[in-house]
mmCIF file of C-alpha atoms and ligand atoms in Angstrom:
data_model
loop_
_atom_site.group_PDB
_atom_site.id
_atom_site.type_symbol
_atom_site.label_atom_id
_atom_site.label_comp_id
_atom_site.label_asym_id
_atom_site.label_seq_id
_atom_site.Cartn_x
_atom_site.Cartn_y
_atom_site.Cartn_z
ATOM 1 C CA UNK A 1 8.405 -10.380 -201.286
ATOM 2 C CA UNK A 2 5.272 -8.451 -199.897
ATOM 3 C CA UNK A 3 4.025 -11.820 -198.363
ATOM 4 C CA UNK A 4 7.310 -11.954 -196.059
ATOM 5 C CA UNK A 5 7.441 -8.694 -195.168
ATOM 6 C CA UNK A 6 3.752 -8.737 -194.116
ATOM 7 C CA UNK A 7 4.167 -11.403 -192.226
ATOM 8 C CA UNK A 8 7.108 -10.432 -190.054
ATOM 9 C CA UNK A 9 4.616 -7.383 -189.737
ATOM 10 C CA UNK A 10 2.497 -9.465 -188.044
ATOM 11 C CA UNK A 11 4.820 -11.266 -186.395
ATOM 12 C CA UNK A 12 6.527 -7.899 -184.102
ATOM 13 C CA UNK A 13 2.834 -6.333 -183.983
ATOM 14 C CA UNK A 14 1.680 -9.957 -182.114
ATOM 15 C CA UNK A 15 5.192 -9.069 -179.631
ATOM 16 C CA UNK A 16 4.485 -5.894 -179.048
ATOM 17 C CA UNK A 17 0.794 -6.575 -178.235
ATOM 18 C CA UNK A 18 2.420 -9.259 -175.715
ATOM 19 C CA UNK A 19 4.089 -6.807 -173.692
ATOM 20 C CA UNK A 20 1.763 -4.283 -173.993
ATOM 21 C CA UNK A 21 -0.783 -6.000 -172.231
ATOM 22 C CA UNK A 22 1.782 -7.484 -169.850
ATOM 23 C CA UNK A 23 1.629 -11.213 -171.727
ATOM 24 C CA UNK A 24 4.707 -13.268 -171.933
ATOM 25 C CA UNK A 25 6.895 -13.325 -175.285
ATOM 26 C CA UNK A 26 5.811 -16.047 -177.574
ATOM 27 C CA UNK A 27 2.717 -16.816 -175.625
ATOM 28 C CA UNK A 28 0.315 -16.063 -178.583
ATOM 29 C CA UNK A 29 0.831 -18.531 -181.558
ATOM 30 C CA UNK A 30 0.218 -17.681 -184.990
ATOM 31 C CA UNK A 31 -1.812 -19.454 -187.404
ATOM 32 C CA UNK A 32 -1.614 -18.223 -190.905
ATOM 33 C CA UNK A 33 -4.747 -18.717 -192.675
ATOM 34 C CA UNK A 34 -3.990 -19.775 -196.405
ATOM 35 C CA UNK A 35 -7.229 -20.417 -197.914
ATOM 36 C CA UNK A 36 -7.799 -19.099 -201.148
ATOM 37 C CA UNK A 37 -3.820 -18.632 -201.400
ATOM 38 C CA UNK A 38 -2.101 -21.021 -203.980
ATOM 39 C CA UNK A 39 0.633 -22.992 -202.987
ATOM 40 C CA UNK A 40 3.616 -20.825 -203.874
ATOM 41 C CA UNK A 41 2.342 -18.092 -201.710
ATOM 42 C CA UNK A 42 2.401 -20.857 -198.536
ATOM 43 C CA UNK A 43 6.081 -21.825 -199.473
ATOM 44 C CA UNK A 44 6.944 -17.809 -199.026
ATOM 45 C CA UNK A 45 5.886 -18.118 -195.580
ATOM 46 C CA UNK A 46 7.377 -20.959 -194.642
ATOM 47 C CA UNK A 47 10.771 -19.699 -195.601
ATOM 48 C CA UNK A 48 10.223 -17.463 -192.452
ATOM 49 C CA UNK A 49 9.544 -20.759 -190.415
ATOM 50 C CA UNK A 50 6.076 -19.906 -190.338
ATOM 51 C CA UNK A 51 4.668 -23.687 -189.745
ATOM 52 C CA UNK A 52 1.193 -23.184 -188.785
ATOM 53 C CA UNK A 53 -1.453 -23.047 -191.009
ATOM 54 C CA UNK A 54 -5.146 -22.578 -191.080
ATOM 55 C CA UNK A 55 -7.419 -23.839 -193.680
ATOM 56 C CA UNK A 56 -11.490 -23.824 -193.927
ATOM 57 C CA UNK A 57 -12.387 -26.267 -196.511
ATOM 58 C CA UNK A 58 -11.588 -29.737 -196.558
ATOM 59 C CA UNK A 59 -11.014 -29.988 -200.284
ATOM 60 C CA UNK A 60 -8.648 -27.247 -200.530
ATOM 61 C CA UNK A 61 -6.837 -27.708 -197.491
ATOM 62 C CA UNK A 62 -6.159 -31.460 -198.658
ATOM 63 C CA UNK A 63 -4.931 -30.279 -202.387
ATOM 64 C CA UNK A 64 -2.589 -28.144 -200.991
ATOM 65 C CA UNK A 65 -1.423 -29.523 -197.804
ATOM 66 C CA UNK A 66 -1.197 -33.192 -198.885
ATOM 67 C CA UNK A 67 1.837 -31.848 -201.124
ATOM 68 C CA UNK A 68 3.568 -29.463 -198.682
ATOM 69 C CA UNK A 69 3.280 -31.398 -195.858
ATOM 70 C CA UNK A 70 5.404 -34.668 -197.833
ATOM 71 C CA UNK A 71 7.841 -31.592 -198.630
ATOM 72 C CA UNK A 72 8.069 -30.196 -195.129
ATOM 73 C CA UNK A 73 7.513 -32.356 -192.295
ATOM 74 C CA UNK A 74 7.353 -29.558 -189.661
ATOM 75 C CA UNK A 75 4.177 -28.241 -191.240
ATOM 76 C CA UNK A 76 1.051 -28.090 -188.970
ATOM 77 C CA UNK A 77 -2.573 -27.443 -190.810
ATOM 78 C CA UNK A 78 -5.744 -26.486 -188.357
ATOM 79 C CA UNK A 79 -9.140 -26.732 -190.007
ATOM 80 C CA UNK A 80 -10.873 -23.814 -188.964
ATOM 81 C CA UNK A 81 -14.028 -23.600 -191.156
ATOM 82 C CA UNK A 82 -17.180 -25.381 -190.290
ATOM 83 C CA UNK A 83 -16.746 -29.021 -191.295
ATOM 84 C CA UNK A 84 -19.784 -31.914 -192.481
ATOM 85 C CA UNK A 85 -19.187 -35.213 -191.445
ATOM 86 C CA UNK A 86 -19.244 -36.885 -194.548
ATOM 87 C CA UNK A 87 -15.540 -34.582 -195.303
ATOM 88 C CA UNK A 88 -14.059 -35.672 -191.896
ATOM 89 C CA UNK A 89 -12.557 -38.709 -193.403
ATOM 90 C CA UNK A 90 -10.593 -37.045 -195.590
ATOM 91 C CA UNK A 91 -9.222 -34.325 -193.366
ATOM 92 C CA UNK A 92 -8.378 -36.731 -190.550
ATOM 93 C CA UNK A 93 -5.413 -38.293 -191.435
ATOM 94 C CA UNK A 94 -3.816 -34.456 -192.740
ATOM 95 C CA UNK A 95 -5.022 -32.220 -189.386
ATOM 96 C CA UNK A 96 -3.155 -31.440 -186.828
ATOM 97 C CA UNK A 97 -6.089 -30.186 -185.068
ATOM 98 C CA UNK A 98 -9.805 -29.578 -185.426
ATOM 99 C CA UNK A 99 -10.497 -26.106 -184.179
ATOM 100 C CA UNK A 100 -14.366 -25.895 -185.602
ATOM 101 C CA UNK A 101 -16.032 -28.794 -183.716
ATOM 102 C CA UNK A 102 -19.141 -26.917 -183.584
ATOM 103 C CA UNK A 103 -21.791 -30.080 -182.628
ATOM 104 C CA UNK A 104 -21.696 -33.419 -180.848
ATOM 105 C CA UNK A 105 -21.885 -35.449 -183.556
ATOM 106 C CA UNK A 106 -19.175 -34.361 -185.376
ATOM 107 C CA UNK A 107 -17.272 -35.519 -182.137
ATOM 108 C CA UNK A 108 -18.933 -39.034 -182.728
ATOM 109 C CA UNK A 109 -17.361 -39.040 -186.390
ATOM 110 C CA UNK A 110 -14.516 -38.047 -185.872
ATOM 111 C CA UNK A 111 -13.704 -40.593 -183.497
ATOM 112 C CA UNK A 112 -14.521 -43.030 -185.926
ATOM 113 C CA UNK A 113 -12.389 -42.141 -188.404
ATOM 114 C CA UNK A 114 -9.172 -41.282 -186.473
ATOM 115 C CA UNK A 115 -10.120 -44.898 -184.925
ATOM 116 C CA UNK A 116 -9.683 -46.451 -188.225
ATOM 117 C CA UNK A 117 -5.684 -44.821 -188.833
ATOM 118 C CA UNK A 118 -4.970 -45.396 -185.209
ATOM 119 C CA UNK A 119 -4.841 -41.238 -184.628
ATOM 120 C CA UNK A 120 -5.317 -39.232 -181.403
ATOM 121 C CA UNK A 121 -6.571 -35.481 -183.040
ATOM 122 C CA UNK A 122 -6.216 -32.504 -181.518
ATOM 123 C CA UNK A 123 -9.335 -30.493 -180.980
ATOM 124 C CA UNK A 124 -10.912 -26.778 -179.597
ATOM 125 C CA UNK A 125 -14.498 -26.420 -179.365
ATOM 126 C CA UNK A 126 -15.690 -23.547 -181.179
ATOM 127 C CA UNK A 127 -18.162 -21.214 -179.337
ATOM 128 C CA UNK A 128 -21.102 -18.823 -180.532
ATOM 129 C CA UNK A 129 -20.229 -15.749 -178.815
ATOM 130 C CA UNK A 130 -21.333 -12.894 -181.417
ATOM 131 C CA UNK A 131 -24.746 -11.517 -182.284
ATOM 132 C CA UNK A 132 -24.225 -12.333 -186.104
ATOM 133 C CA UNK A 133 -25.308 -15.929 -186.852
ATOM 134 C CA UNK A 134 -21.880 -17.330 -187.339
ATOM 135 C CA UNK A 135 -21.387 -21.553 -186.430
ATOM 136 C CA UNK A 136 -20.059 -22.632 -182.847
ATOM 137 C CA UNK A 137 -21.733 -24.336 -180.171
ATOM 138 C CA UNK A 138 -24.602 -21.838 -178.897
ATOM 139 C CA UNK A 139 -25.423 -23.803 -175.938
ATOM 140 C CA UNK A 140 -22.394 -24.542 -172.717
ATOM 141 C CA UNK A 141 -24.400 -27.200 -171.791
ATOM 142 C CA UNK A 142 -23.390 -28.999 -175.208
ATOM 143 C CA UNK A 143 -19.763 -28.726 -174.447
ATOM 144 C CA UNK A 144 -20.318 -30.137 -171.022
ATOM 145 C CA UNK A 145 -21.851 -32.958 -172.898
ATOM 146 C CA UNK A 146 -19.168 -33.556 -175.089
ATOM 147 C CA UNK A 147 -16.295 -33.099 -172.100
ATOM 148 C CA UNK A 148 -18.382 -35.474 -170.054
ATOM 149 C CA UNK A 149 -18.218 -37.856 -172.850
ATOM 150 C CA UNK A 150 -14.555 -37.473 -173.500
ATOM 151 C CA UNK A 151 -13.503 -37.934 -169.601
ATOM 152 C CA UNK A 152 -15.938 -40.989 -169.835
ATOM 153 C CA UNK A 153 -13.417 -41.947 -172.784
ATOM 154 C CA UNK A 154 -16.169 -42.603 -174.915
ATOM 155 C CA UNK A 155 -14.346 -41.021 -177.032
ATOM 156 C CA UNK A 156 -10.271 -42.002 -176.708
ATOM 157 C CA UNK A 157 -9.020 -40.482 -179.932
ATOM 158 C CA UNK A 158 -10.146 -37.268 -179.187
ATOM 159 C CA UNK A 159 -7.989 -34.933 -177.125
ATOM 160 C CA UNK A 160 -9.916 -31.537 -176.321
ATOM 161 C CA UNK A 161 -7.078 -28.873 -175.892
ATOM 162 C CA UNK A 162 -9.108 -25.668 -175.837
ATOM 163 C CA UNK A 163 -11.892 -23.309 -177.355
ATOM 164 C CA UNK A 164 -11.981 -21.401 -180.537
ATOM 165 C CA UNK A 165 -14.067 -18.194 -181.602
ATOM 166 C CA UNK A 166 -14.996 -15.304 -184.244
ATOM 167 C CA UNK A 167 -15.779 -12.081 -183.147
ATOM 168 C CA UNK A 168 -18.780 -10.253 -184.588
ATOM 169 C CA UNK A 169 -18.114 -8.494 -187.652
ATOM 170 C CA UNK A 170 -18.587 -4.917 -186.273
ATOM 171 C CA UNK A 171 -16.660 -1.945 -185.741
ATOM 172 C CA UNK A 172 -17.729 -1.338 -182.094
ATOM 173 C CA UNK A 173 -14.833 -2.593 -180.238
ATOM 174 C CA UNK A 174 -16.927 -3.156 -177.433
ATOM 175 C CA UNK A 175 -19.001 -5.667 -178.634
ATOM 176 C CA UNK A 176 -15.787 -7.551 -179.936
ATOM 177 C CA UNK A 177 -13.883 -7.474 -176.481
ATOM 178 C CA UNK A 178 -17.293 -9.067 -175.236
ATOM 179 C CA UNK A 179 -17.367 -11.759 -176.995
ATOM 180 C CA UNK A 180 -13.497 -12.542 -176.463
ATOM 181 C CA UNK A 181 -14.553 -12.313 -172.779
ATOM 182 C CA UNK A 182 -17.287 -14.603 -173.036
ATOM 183 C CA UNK A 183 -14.415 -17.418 -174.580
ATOM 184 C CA UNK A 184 -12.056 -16.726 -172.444
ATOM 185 C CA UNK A 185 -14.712 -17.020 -169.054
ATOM 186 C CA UNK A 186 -15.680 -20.070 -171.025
ATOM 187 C CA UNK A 187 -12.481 -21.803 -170.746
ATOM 188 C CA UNK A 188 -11.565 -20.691 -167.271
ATOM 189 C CA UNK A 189 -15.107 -22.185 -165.742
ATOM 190 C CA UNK A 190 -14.610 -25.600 -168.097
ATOM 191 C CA UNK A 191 -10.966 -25.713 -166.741
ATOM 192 C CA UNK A 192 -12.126 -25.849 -163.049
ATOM 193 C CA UNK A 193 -14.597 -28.385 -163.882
ATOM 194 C CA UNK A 194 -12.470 -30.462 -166.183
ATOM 195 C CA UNK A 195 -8.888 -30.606 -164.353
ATOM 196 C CA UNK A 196 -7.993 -33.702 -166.270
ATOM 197 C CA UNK A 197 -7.677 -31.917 -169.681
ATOM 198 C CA UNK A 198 -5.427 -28.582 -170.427
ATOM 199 C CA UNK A 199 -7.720 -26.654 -172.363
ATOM 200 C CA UNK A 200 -5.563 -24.043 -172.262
ATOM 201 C CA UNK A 201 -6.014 -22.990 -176.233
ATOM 202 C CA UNK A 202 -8.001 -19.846 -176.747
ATOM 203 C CA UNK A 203 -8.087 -19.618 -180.552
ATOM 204 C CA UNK A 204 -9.373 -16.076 -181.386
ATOM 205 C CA UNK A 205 -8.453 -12.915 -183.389
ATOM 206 C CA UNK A 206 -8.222 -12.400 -187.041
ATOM 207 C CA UNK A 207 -6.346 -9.798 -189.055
ATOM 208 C CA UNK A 208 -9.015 -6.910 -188.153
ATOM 209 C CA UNK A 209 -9.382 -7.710 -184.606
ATOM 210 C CA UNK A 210 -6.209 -10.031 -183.190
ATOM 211 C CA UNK A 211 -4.947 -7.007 -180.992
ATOM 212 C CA UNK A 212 -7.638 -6.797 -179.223
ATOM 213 C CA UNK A 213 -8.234 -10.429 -178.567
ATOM 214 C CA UNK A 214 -4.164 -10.717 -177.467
ATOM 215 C CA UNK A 215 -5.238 -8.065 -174.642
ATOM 216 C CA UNK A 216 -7.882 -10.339 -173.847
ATOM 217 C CA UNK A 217 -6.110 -13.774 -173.498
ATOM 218 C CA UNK A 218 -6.026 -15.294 -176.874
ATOM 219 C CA UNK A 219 -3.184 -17.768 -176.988
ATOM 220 C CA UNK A 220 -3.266 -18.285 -181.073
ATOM 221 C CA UNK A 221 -4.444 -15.488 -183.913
ATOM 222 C CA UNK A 222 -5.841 -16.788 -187.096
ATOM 223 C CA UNK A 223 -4.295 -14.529 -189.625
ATOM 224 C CA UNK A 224 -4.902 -14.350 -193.264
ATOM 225 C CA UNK A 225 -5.404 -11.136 -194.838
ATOM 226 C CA UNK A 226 -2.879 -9.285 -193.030
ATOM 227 C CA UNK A 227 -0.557 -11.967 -194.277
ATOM 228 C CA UNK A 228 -1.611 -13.064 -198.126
ATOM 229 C CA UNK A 229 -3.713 -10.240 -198.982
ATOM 230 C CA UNK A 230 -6.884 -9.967 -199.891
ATOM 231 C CA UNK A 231 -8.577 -13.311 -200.964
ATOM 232 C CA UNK A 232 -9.709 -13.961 -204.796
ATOM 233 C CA UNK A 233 -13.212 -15.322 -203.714
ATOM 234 C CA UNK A 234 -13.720 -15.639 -207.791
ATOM 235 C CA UNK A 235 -10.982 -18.217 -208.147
ATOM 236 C CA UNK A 236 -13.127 -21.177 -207.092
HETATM 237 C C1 PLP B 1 -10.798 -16.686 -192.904
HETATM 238 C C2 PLP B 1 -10.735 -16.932 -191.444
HETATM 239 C C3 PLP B 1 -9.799 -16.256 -190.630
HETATM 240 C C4 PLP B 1 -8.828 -15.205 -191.145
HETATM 241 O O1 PLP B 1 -9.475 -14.019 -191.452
HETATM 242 P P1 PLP B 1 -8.686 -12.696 -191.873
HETATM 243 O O2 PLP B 1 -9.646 -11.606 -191.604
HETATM 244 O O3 PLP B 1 -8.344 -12.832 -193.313
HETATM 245 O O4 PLP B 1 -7.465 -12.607 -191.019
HETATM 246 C C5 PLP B 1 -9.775 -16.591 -189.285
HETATM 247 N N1 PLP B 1 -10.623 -17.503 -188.752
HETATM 248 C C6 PLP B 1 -11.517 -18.162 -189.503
HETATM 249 C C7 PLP B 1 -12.423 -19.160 -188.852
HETATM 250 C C8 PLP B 1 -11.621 -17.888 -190.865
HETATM 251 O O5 PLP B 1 -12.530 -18.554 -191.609
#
């Protein structure tokens, strides 16, 4: 019961934080980030039509979403945790989209396999944009390098739909809106240089921080604790 009720929580703070910062209703999409939640917990959210998931290991993500996604076709699953090449063949064929493409090569292999099951996949390119030492490109010129690539269609099962981010872990608010900037200035200079794609997708916010990124442009939160509770890192 506490797993619905957090979630439409959630759900009317992401509204209000819409209006308050003059955004339109339902422009900020929700991801609900299930790792280290069992199965049954999932199922409680989708009840609420709550279809979009985020999950950060390949393993996991496949266990659970390989069964829930034969039960419920509307399900869509983002991988949002840092990904090694020799896992993107399994995750392929059950992603909707692959919001942690953090390096060029990872670009090369994924082609490859989404190649093989005749699959276009949905990407965001995830930028370094905190002090911590957290994954994401570090270097713009990198993602130039991979969007030059793509519009050369090196690359024609890739479709690059936006950027993706986490926030220092701080308490100074400042340093948080910062790097939300830095995405979201990121995305509006690779839009005017790339008018062929819509990478309209800024993927940032998580259950500490997601108001402020809303007031800074975010078009999808990645929610998990807010939602499931507390994760059970001894479980696995
Ligand atoms: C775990 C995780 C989240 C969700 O974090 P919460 O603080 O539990 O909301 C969001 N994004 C990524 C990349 C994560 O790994």
């Amino acid at each position: 019961m506490e797993i619905k009720e957090n979630l439409l929580k959630v759900l009317d703070s992401i509204s209000q934080c819409e209006k308050a910062s003059g955004r339109k209703a339902g422009c900020v999409k929700l991801c609900a980030v299930s790792k280290f939640h069992p199965i049954e917990e999932i199922r409680q959210t989708l009840e609420n039509r709550q279809f979009l998931y985020g999950e950060n290991r390949v393993q996991e993500a496949c266990e659970k979403f390989s069964v829930l996604k034969t039960e419920n076709k509307e399900i869509k699953l983002h991988l949002i945790g840092q990904l090694q090449s020799n896992k993107v063949r399994n995750i392929v064929p059950l992603a909707d989209c692959i919001q942690s493409v953090d390096r060029f090569d990872l670009l090369k292999e994924i082609e490859k396999q989404c190649c093989k099951i005749d699959k276009v996949m949905n990407i965001l390119f995830e930028y370094h944009t905190g002090e911590d030492s957290k994954s994401g490109f570090t270097d713009k010129s990198q993602i130039i390098q991979a969007l030059d690539a793509i519009a050369l269609n090196t690359f024609p099962h890739i479709k690059p739909c936006g950027f993706m981010t986490m926030a220092p872990f701080t308490s100074d608010e400042t340093l948080i809106r910062k790097s939300f900037q830095t995405l979201r200035t990121l995305k509006e200079e690779m839009q005017n240089q790339y008018t062929q794609f819509n990478l309209a997708e800024l993927s940032m916010g998580m259950s500490g921080d997601y108001k402020i990124a809303i007031e800074e442009g975010s078009t999808m939160v990645r929610i998990g604790t807010a939602i499931f509770g507390e994760r059970d890192y001894s479980k696995k």
